[in-house]
PDB file of C-alpha atoms in Angstrom:
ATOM      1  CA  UNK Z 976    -146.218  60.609  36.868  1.00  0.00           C
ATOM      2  CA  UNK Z 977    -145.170  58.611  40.250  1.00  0.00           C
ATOM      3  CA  UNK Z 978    -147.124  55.192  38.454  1.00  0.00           C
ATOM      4  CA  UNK Z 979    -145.679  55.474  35.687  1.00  0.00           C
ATOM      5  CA  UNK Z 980    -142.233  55.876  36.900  1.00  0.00           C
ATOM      6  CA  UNK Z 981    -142.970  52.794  39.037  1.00  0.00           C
ATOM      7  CA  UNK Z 982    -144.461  50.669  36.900  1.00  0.00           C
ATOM      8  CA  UNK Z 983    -140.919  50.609  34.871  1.00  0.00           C
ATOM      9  CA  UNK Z 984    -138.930  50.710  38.386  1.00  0.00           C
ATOM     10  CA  UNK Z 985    -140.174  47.306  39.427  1.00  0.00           C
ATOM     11  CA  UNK Z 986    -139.708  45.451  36.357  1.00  0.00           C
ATOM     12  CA  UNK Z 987    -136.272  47.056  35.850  1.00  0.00           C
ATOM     13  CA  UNK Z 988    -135.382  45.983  39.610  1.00  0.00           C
ATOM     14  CA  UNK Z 989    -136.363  42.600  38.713  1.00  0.00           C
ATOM     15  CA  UNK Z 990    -134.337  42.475  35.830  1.00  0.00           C
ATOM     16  CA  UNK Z 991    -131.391  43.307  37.393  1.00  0.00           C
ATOM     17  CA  UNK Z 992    -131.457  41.344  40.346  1.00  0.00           C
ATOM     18  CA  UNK Z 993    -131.720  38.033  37.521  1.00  0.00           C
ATOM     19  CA  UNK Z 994    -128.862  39.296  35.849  1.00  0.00           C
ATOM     20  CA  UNK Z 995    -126.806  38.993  38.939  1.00  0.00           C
ATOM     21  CA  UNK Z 996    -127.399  35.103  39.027  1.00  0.00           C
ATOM     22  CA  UNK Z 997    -125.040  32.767  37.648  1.00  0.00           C
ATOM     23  CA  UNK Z 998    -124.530  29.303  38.166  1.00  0.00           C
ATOM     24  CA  UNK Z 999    -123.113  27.426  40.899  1.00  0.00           C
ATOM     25  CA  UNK Z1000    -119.098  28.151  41.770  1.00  0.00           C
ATOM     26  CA  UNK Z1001    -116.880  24.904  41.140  1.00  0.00           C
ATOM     27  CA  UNK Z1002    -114.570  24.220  44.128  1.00  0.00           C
ATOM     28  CA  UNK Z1003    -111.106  24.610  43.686  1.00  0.00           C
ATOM     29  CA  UNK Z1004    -108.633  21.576  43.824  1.00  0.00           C
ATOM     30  CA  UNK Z1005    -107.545  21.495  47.840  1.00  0.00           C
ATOM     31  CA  UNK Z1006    -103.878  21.089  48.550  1.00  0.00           C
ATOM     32  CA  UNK Z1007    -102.897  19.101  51.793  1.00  0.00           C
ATOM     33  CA  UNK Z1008     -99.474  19.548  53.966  1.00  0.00           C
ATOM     34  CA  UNK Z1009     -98.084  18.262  56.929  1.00  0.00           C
ATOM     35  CA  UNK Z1010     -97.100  20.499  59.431  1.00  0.00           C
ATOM     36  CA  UNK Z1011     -95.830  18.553  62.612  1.00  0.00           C
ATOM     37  CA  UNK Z1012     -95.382  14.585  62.960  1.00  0.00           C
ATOM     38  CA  UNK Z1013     -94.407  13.156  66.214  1.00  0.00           C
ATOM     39  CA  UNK Z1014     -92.943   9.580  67.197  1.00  0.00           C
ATOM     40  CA  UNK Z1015     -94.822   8.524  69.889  1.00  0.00           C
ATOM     41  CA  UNK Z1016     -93.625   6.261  72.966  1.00  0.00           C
ATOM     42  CA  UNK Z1017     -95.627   2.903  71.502  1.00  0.00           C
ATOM     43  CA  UNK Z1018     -94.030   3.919  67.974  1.00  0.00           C
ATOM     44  CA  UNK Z1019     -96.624   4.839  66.472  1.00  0.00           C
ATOM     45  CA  UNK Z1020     -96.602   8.248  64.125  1.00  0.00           C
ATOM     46  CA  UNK Z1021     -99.065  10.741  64.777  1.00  0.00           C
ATOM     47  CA  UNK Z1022     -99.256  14.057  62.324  1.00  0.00           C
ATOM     48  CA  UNK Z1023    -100.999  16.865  61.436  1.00  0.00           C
ATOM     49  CA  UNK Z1024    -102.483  17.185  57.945  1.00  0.00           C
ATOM     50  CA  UNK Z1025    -103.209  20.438  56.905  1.00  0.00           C
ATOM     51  CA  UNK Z1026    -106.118  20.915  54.321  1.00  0.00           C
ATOM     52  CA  UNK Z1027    -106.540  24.121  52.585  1.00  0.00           C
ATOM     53  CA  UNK Z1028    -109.311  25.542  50.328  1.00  0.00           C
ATOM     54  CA  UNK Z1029    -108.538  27.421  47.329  1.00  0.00           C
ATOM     55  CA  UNK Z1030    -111.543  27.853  46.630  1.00  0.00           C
ATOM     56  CA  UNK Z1031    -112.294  32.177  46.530  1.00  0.00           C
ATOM     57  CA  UNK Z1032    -116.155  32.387  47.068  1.00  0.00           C
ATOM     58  CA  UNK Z1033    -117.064  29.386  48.821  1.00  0.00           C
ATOM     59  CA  UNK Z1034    -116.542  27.198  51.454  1.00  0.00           C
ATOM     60  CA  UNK Z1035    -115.935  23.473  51.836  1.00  0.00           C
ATOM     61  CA  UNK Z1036    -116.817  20.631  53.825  1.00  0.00           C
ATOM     62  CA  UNK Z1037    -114.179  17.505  54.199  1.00  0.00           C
ATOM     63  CA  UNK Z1038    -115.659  14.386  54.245  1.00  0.00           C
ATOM     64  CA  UNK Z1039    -112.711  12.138  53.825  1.00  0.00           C
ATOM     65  CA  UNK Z1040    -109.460  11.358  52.945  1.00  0.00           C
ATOM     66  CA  UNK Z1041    -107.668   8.245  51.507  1.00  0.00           C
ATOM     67  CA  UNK Z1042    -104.185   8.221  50.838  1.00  0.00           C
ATOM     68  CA  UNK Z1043    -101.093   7.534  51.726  1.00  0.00           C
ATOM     69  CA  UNK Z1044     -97.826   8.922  53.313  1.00  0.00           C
ATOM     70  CA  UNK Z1045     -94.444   8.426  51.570  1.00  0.00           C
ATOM     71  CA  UNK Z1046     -91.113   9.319  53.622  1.00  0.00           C
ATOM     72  CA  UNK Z1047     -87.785   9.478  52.235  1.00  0.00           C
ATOM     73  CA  UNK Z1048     -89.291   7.946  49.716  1.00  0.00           C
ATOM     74  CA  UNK Z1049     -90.760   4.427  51.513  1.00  0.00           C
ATOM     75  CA  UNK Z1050     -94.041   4.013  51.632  1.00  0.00           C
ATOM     76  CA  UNK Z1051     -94.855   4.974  55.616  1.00  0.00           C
ATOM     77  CA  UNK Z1052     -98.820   3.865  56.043  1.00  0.00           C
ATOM     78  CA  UNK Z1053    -102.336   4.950  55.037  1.00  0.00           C
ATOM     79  CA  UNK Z1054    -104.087   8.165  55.607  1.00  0.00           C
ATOM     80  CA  UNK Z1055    -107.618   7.105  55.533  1.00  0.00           C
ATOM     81  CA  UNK Z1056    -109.298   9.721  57.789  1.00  0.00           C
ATOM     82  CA  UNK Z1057    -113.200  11.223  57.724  1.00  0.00           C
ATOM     83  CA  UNK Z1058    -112.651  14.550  59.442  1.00  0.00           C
ATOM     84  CA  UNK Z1059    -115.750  16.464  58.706  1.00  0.00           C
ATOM     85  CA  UNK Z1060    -113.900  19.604  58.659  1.00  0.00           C
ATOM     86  CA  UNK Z1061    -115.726  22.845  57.036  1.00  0.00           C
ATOM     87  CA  UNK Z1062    -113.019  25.006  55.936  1.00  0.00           C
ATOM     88  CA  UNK Z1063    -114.339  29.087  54.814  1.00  0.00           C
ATOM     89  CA  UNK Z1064    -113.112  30.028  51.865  1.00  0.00           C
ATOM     90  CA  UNK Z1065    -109.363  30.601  51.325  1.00  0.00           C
ATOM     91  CA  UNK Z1066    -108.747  29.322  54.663  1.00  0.00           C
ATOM     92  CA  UNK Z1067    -107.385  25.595  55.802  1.00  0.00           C
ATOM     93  CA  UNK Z1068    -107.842  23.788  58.678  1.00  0.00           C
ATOM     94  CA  UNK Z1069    -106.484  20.613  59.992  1.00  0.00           C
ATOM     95  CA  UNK Z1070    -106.710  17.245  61.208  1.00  0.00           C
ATOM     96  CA  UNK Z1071    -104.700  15.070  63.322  1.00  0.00           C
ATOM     97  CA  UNK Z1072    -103.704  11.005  62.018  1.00  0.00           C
ATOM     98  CA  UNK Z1073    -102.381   8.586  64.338  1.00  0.00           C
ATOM     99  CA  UNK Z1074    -101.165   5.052  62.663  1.00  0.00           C
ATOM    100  CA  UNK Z1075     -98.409   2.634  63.116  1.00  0.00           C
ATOM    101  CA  UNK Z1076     -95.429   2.952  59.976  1.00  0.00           C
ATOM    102  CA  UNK Z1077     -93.803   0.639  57.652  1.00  0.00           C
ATOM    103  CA  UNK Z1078     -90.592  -0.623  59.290  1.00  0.00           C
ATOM    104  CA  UNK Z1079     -89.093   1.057  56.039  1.00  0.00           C
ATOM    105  CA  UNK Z1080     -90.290   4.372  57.006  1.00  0.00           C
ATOM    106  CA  UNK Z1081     -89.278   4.111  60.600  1.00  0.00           C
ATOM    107  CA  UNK Z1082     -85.671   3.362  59.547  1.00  0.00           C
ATOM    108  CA  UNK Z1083     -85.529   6.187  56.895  1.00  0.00           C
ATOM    109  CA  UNK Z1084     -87.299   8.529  60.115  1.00  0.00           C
ATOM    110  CA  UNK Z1085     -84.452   7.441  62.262  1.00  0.00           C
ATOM    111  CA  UNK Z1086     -81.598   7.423  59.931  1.00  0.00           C
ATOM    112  CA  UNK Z1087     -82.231  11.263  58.740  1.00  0.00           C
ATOM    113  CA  UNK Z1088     -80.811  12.916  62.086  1.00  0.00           C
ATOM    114  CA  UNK Z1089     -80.501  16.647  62.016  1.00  0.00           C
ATOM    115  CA  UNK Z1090     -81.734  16.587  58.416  1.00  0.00           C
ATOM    116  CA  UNK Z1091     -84.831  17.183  56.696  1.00  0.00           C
ATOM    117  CA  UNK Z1092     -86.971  14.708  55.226  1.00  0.00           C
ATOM    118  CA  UNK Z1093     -89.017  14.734  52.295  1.00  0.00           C
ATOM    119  CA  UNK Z1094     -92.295  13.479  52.032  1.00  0.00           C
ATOM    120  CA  UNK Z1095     -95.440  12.997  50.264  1.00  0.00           C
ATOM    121  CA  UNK Z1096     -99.451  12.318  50.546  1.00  0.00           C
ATOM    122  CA  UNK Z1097    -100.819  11.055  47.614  1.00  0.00           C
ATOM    123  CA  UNK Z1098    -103.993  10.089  47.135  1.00  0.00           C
ATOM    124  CA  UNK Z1099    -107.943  11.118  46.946  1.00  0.00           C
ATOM    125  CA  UNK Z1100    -109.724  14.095  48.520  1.00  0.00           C
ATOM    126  CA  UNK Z1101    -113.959  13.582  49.263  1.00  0.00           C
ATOM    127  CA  UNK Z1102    -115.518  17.545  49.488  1.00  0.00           C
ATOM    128  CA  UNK Z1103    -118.343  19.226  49.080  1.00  0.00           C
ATOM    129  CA  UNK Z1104    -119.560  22.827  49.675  1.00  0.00           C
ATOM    130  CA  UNK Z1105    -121.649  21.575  52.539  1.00  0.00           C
ATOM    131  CA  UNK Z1106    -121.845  18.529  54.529  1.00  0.00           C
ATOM    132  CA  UNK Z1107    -125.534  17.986  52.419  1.00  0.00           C
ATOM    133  CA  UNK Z1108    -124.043  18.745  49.666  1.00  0.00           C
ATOM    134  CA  UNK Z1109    -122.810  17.033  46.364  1.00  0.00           C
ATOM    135  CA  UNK Z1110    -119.346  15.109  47.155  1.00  0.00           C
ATOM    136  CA  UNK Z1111    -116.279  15.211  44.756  1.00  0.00           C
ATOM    137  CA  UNK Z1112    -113.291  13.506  44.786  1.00  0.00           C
ATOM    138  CA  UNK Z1113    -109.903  15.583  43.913  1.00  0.00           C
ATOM    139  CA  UNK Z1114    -106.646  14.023  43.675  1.00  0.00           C
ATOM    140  CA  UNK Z1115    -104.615  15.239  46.696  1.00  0.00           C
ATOM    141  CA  UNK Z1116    -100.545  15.319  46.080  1.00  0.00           C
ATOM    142  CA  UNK Z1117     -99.480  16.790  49.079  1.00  0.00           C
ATOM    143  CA  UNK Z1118     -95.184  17.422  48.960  1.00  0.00           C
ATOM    144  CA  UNK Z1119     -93.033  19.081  51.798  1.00  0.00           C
ATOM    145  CA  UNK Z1120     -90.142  18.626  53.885  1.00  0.00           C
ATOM    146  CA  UNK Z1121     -90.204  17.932  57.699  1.00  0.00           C
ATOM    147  CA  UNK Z1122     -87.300  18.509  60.068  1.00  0.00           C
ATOM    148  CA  UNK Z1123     -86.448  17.649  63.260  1.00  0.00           C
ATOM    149  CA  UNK Z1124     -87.383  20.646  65.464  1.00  0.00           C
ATOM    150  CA  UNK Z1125     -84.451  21.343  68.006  1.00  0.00           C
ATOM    151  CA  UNK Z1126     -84.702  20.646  71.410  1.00  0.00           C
ATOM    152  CA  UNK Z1127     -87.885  18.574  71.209  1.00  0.00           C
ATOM    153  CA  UNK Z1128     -87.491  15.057  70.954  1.00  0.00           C
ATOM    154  CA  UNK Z1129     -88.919  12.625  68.708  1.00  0.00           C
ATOM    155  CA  UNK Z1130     -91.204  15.526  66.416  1.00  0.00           C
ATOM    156  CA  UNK Z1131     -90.659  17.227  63.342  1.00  0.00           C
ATOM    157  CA  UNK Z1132     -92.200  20.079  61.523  1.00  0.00           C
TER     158      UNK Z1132
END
């Protein structure tokens, strides 16, 4: 009885272990924020650019990012940054840009005061689910608000 039994256990076993494969997940489209952006002494703008991973099942590797930061609607500078972040899935981590602004930007910057300022990063996204892995490019529209934090000069979150 016992070969028997097992000689229809194995295959079964095999069978469903097979059934349990399916293809690949797809990464889900990242979002991007910006937490905190300082004014530094020299004048240049240094910020943190948060990237998070929507993806539910899998994690993702950064490779780059190419865009470009909007404030108070003026086009501030590029983002072009290659942070080789892995982020786990449904998690974010972040990256830190440092570039001189247009003299646009810095006026709009200085003119808000007390206030909040909108911005934007706009542009392209390079992932992958490992750094070996296959790279795709999402579009990254990244919107938000920054205001000055009180009692710390020259940053805003």
């Amino acid at each position: 009885m016992k070969p028997a039994f097992l000689r229809w256990l194995i295959p079964a076993t095999a069978l469903l272990a097979l059934s349990a494969c399916t293809p690949g997940t797809k990464l889900q489209p990242p979002a991007a924020s910006i937490p905190r952006l300082r004014v530094l002494p020299n004048g240049q703008w240094q910020f943190t650019l948060r990237i998070e991973n929507y993806s539910y099942d899998t994690g993702m590797h950064v490779f780059a990012v190419n865009a470009q930061l909007d404030v108070g609607g003026k086009f501030a500078g590029p983002v072009v940054v290659a942070p080789s972040l892995d982020i786990p899935a449904m998690s974010a981590d972040t990256t830190t840009v440092t570039f001189t602004p247009s003299v646009e930007a810095q006026a709009v910057l200085a003119a808000s005061g007390k206030n909040a300022i909108a911005y934007e990063v706009k542009g392209i996204l390079t992932v992958g689910k490992s750094e070996a892995g296959k790279e795709d490019l999402f579009d990254l529209d990244g919107k938000g608000y920054l205001s000055p934090v009180p009692g710390v000069a020259n940053t805003w979150r």
